[in-house]
PDB file of C-alpha atoms and ligand atoms in Angstrom:
ATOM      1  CA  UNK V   1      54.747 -62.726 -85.170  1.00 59.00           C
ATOM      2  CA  UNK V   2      54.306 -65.906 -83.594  1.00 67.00           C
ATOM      3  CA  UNK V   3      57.592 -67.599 -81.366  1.00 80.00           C
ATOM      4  CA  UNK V   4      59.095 -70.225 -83.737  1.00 89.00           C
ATOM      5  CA  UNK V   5      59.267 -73.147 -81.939  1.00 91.00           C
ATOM      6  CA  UNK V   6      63.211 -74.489 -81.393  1.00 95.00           C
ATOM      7  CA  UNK V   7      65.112 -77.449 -80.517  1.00 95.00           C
ATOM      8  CA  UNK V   8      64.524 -76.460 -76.891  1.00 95.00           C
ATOM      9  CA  UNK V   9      60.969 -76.617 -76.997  1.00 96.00           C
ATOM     10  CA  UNK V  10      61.552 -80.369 -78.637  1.00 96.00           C
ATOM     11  CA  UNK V  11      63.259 -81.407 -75.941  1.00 98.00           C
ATOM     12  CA  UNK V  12      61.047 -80.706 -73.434  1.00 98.00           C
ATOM     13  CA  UNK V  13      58.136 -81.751 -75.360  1.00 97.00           C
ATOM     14  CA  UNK V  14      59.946 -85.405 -75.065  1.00 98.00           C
ATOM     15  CA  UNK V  15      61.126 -85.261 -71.895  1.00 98.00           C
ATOM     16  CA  UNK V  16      57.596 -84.756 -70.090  1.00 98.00           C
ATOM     17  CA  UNK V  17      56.940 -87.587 -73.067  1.00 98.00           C
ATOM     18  CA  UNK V  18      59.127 -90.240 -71.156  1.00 98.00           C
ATOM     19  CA  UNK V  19      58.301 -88.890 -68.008  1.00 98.00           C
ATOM     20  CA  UNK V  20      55.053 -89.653 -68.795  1.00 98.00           C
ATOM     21  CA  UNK V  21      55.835 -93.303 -70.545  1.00 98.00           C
ATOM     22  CA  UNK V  22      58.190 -93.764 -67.728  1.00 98.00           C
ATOM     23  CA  UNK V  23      55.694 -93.274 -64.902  1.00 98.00           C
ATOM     24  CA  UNK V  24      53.043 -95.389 -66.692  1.00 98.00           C
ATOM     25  CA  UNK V  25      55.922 -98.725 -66.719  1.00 97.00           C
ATOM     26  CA  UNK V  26      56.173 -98.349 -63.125  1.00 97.00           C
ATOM     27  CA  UNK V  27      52.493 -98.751 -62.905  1.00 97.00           C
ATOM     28  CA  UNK V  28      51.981-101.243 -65.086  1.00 97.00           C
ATOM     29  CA  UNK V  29      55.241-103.635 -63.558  1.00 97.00           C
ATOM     30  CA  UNK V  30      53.540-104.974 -60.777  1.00 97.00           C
ATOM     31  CA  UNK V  31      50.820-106.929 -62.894  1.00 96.00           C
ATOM     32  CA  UNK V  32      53.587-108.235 -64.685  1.00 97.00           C
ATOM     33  CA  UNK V  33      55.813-109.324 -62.058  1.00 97.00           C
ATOM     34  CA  UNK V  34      52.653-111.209 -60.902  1.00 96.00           C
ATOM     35  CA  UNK V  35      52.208-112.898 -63.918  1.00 96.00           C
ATOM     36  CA  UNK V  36      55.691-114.136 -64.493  1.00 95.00           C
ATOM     37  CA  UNK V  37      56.326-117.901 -64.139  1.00 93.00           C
ATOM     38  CA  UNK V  38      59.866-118.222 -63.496  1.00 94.00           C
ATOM     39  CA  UNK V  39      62.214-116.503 -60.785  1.00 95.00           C
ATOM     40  CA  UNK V  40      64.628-114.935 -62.558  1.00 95.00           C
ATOM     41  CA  UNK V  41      62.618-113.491 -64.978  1.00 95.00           C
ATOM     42  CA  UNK V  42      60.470-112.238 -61.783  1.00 96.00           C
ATOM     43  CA  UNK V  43      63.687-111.199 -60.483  1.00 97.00           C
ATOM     44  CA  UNK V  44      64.804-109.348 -63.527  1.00 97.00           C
ATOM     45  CA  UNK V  45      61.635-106.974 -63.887  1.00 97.00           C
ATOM     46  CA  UNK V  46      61.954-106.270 -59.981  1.00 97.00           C
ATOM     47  CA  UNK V  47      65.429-104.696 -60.357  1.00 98.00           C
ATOM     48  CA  UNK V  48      64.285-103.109 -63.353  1.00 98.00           C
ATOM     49  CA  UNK V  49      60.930-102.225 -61.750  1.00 98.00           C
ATOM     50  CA  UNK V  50      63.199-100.250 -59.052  1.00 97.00           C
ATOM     51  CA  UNK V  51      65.618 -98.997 -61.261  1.00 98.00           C
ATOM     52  CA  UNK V  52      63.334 -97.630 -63.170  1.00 98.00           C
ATOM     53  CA  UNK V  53      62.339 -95.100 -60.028  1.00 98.00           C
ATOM     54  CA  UNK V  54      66.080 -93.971 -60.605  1.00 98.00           C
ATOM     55  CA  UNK V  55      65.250 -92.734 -63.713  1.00 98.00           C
ATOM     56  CA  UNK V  56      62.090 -90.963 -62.779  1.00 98.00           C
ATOM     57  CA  UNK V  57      64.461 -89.164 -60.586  1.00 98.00           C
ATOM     58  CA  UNK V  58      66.496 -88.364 -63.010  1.00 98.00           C
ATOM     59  CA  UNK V  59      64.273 -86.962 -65.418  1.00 98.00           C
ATOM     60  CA  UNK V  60      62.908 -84.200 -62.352  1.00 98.00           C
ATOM     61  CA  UNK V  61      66.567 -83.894 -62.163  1.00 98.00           C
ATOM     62  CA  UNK V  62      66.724 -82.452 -65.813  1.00 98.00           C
ATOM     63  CA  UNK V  63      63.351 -80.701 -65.132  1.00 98.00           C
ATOM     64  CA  UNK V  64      65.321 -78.625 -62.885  1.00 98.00           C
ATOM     65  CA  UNK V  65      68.446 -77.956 -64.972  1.00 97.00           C
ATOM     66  CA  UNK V  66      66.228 -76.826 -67.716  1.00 96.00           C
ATOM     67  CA  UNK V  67      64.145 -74.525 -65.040  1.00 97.00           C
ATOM     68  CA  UNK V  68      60.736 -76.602 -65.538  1.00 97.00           C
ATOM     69  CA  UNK V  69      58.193 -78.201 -63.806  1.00 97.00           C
ATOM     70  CA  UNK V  70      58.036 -82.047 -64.032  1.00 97.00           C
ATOM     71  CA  UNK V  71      55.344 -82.646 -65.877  1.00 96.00           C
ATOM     72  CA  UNK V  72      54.251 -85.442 -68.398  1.00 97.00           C
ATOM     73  CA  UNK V  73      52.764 -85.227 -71.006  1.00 97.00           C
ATOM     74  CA  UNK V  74      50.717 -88.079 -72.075  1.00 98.00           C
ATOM     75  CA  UNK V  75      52.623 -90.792 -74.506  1.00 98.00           C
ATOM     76  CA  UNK V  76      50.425 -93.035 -76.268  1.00 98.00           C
ATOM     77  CA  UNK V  77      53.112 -95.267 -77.488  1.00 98.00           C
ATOM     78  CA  UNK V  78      54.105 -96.561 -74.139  1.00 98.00           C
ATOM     79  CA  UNK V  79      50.560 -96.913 -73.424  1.00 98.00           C
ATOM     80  CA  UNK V  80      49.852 -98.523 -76.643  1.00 98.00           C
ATOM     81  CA  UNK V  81      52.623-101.302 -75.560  1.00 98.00           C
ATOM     82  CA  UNK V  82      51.372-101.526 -72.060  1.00 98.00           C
ATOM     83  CA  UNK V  83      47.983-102.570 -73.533  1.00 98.00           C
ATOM     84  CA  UNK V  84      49.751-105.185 -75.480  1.00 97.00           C
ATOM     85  CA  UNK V  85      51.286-106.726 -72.047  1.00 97.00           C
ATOM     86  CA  UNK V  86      47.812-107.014 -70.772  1.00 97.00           C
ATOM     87  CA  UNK V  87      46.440-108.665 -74.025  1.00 97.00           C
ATOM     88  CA  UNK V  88      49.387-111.129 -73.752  1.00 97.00           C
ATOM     89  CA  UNK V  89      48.908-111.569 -69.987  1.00 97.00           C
ATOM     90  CA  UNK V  90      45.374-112.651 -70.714  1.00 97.00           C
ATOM     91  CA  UNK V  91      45.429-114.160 -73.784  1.00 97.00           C
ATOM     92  CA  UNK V  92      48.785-117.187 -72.446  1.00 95.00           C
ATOM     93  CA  UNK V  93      47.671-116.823 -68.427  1.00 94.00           C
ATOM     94  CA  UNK V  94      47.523-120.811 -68.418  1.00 91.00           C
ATOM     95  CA  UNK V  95      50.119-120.821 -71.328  1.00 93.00           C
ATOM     96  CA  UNK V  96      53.639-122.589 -70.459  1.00 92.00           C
ATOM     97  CA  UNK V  97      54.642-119.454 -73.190  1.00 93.00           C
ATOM     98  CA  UNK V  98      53.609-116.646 -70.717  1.00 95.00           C
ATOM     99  CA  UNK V  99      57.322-115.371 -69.727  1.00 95.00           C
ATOM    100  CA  UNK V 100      58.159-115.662 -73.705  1.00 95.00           C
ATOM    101  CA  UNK V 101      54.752-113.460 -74.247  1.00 95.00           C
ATOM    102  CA  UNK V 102      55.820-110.996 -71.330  1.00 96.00           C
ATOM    103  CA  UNK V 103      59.199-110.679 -71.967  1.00 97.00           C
ATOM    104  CA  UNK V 104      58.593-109.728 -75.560  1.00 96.00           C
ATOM    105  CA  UNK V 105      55.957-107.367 -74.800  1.00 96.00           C
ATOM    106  CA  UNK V 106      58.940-105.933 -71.768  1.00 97.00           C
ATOM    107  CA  UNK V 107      61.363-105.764 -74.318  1.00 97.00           C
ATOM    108  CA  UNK V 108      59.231-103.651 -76.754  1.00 98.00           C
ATOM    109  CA  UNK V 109      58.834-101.232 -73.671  1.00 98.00           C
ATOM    110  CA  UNK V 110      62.874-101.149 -73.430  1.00 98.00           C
ATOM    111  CA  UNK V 111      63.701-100.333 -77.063  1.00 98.00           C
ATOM    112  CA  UNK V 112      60.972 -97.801 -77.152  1.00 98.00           C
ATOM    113  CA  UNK V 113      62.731 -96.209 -74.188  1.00 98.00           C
ATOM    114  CA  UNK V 114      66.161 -96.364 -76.050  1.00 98.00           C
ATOM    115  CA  UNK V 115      64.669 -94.630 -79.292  1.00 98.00           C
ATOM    116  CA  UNK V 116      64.079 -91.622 -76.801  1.00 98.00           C
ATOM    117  CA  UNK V 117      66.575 -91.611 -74.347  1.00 98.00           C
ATOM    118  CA  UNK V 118      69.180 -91.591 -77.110  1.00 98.00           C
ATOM    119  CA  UNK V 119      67.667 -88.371 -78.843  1.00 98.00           C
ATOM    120  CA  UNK V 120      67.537 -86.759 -75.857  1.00 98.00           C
ATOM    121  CA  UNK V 121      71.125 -87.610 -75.101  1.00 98.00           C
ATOM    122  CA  UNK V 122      71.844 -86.127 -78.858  1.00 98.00           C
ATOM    123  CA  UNK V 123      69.812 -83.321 -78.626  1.00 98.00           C
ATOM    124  CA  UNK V 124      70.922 -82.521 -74.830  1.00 98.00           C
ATOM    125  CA  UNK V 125      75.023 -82.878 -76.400  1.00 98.00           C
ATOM    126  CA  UNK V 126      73.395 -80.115 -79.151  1.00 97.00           C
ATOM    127  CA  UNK V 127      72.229 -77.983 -77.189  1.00 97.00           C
ATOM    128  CA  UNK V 128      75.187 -77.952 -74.367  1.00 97.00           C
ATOM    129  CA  UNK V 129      73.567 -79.099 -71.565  1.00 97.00           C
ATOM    130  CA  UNK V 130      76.320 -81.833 -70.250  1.00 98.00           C
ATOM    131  CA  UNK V 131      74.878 -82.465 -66.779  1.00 98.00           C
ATOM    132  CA  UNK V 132      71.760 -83.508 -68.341  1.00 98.00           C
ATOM    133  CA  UNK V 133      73.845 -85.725 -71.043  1.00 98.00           C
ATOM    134  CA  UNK V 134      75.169 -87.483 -68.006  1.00 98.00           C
ATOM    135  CA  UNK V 135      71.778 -88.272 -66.330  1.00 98.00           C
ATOM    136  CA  UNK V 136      70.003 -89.194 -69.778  1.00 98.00           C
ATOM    137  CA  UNK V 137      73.548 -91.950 -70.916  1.00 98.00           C
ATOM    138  CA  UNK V 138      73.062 -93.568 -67.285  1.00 98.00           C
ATOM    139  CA  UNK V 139      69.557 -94.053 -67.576  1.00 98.00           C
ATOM    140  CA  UNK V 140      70.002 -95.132 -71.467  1.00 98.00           C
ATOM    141  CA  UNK V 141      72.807 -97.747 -70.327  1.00 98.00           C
ATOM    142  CA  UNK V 142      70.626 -99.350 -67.769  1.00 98.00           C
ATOM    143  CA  UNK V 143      67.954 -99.375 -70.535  1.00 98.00           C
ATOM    144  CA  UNK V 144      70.335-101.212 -72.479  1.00 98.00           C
ATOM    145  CA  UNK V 145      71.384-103.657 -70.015  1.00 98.00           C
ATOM    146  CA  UNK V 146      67.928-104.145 -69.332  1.00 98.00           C
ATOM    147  CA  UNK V 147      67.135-105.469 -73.055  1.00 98.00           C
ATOM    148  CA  UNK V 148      70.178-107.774 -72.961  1.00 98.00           C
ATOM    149  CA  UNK V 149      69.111-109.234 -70.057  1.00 97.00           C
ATOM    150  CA  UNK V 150      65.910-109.974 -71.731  1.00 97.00           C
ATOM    151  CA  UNK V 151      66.924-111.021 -74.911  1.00 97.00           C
ATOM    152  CA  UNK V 152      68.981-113.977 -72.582  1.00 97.00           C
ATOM    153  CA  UNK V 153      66.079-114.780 -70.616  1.00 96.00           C
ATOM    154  CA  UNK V 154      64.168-115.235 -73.910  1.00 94.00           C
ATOM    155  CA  UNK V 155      66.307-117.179 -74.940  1.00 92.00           C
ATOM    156  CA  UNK V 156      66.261-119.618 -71.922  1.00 90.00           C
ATOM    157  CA  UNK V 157      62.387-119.536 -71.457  1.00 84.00           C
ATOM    158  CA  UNK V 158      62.081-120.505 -75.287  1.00 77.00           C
ATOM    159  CA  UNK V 159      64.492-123.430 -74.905  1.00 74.00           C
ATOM    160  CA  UNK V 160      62.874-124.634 -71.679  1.00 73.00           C
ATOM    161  CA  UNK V 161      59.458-124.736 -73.845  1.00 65.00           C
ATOM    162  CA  UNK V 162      61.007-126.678 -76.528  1.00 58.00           C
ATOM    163  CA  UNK V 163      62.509-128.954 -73.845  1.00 60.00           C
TER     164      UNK V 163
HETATM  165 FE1  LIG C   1      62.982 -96.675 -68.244  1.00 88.12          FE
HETATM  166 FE1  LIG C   2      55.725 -91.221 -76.452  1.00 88.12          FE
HETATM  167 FE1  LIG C   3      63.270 -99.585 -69.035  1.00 88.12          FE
END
């Protein structure tokens, strides 16, 4: 009889999913930060940039707990949205709407993360693993902080356009 597959086995399917998405935001920040026009903005994404290696940590951390190799596993939506930043990038480079166009395509990134960093922190409750609950809420509350920060800054860069 073939092994049913459990909760368990969806949990680490999704974390080397974010891992994965994760890894591929760190690359892709640096073309960003370059792009941005204003300093805070710039200043935002490098926190978050850094941060960011926190929660790479983080996940190897859970890795561990759950007696796995970090590994990712290839997550087409985060690669789907980083594609998106570089249309954007291209398509407004001379555009006084490029931090508008980047943020938006940022906080896409952010609520994507969310979406899975608050199932894992449901399914991690579920399945009794409260050290990893711990790791996944921190990392989910900087996520957080990270799209209200954004959401302020667009705000201010679409004023300063209607200005
Ligand atoms: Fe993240
Ligand atoms: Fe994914
Ligand atoms: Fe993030």
């Amino acid at each position: 009889m073939a092994t049913q597959k459990s909760l368990d086995d969806l949990f680490i399917d999704m974390l080397k999913d974010v891992y994965h998405a994760e890894k591929q935001a760190i690359r892709a920040y640096p073309k960003m930060i370059k792009a941005i026009e204003t300093d805070e903005v710039k200043k935002a994404f490098e926190k978050h940039r850094e941060e960011t290696e926190q929660q790479v940590e983080r996940l190897e951390k859970i890795f561990e707990i759950v007696g796995k190799s970090a590994r990712g596993k290839p997550c087409e939506a985060m690669q789907g949205l980083i594609e998106e930043a570089k249309e954007v990038m291209e398509d407004f480079s001379d555009s006084p709407a490029l931090d508008a166009g980047v943020i938006a395509t940022a906080q896409a990134i952010e609520h994507y993360e969310i979406a899975r960093y608050g199932t894992l922190r449901t399914w991690a409750k579920q399945l009794g693993m409260n050290d990893a609950v711990k790791l996944l809420e921190e990392t989910l509350a900087e996520e957080k902080k990270t799209d209200d920060l954004l959401t302020k800054l667009a705000e201010q860069a679409a004023n300063k356009k209607a200005a």
